[in-house]
GROMACS .gro file of C-alpha atoms in nm:
model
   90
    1UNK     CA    1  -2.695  18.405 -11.550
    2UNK     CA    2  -2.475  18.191 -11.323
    3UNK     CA    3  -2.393  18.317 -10.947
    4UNK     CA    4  -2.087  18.422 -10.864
    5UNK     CA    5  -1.884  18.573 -10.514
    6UNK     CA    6  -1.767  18.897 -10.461
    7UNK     CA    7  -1.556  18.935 -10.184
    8UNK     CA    8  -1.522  19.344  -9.997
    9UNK     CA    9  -1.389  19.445  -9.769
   10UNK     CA   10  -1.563  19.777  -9.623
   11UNK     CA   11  -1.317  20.010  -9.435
   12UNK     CA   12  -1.451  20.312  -9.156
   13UNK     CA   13  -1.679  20.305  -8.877
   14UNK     CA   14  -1.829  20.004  -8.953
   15UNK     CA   15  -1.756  19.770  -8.648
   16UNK     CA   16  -2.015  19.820  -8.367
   17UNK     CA   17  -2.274  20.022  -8.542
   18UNK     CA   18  -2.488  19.690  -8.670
   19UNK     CA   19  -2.289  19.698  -8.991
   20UNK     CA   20  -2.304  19.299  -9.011
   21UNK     CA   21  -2.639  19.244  -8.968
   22UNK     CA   22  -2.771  19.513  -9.193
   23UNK     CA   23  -2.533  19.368  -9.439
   24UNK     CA   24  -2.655  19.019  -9.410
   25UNK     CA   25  -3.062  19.184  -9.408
   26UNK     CA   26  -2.963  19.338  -9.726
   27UNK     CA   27  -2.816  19.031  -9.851
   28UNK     CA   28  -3.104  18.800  -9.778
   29UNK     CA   29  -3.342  19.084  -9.949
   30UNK     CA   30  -3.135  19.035 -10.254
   31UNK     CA   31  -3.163  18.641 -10.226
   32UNK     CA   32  -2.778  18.621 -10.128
   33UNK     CA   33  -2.563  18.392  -9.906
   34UNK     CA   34  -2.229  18.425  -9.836
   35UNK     CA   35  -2.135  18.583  -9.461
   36UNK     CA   36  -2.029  18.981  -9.331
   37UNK     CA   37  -1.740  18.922  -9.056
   38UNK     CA   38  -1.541  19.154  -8.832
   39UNK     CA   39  -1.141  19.195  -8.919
   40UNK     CA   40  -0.894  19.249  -8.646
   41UNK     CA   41  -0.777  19.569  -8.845
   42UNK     CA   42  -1.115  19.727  -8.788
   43UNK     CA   43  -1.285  19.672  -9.150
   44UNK     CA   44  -1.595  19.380  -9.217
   45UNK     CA   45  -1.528  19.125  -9.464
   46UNK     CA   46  -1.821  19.056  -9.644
   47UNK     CA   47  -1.873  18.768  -9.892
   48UNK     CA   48  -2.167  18.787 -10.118
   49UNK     CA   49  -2.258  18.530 -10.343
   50UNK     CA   50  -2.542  18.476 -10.593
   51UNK     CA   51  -2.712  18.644 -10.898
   52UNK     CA   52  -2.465  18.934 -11.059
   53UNK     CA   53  -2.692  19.212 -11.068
   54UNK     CA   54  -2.834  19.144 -10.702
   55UNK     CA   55  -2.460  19.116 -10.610
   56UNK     CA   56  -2.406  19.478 -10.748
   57UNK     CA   57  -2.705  19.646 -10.572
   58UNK     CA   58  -2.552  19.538 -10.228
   59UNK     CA   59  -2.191  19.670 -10.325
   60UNK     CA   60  -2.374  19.996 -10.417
   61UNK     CA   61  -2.577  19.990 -10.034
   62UNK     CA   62  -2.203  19.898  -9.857
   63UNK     CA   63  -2.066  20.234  -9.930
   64UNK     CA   64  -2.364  20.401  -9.789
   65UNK     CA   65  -2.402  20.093  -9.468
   66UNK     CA   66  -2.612  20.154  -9.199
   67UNK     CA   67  -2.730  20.538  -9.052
   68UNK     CA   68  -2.409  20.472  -8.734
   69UNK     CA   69  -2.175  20.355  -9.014
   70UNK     CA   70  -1.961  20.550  -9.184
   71UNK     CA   71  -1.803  20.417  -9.504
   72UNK     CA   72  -1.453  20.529  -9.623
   73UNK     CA   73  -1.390  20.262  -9.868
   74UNK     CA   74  -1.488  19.905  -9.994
   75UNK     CA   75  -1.240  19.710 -10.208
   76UNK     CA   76  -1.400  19.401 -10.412
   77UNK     CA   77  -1.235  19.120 -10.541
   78UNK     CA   78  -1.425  18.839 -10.731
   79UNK     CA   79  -1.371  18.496 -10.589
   80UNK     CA   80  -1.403  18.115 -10.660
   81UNK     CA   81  -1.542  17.956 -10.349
   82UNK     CA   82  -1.776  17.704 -10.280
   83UNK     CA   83  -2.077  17.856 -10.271
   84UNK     CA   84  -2.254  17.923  -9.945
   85UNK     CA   85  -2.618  17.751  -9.847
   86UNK     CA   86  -2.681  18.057  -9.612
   87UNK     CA   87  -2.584  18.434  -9.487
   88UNK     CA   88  -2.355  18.394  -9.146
   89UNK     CA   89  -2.210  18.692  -8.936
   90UNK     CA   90  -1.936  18.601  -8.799
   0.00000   0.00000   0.00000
């Protein structure tokens, strides 16, 4: 299996509630890098790059997020990047 990105973007109450660093701590469980980031529009962007299946399992745990969080909707979109040495918030 090669790695791959998925990019999503998670929409709801998900700025201020630790959404980004539960993101990245399930990431880094999963043996992921890539980075969870705040939009302007009030939605994360979170980039998650490595083994397909370990990719999938944090997708599923984004539309559940952290207990503060409520989740309304995450839209993925495989990407070609380079691929990430490490997990960043941003």
């Amino acid at each position: 299996m090669h790695e791959y990105c998925l990019k999503a973007w998670v929409t709801g109450r998900v700025q201020g509630v630790g959404f980004r660093a539960a993101s990245r701590d399930q990431a880094l469980m999963e043996g992921l890098t890539g980075h969870a980031r705040n939009l302007g529009d009030g939605r994360v962007e979170v980039l998650l790059c490595g083994e397909r299946a370990a990719v999938d399992r944090v997708v599923r745990w984004l539309w559940q997020g952290p207990p503060a969080s409520r989740v309304t909707h995450v839209e993925c979109e495989e990407v070609d990047v380079t691929l990430p040495s490490v997990f960043e918030l941003g």
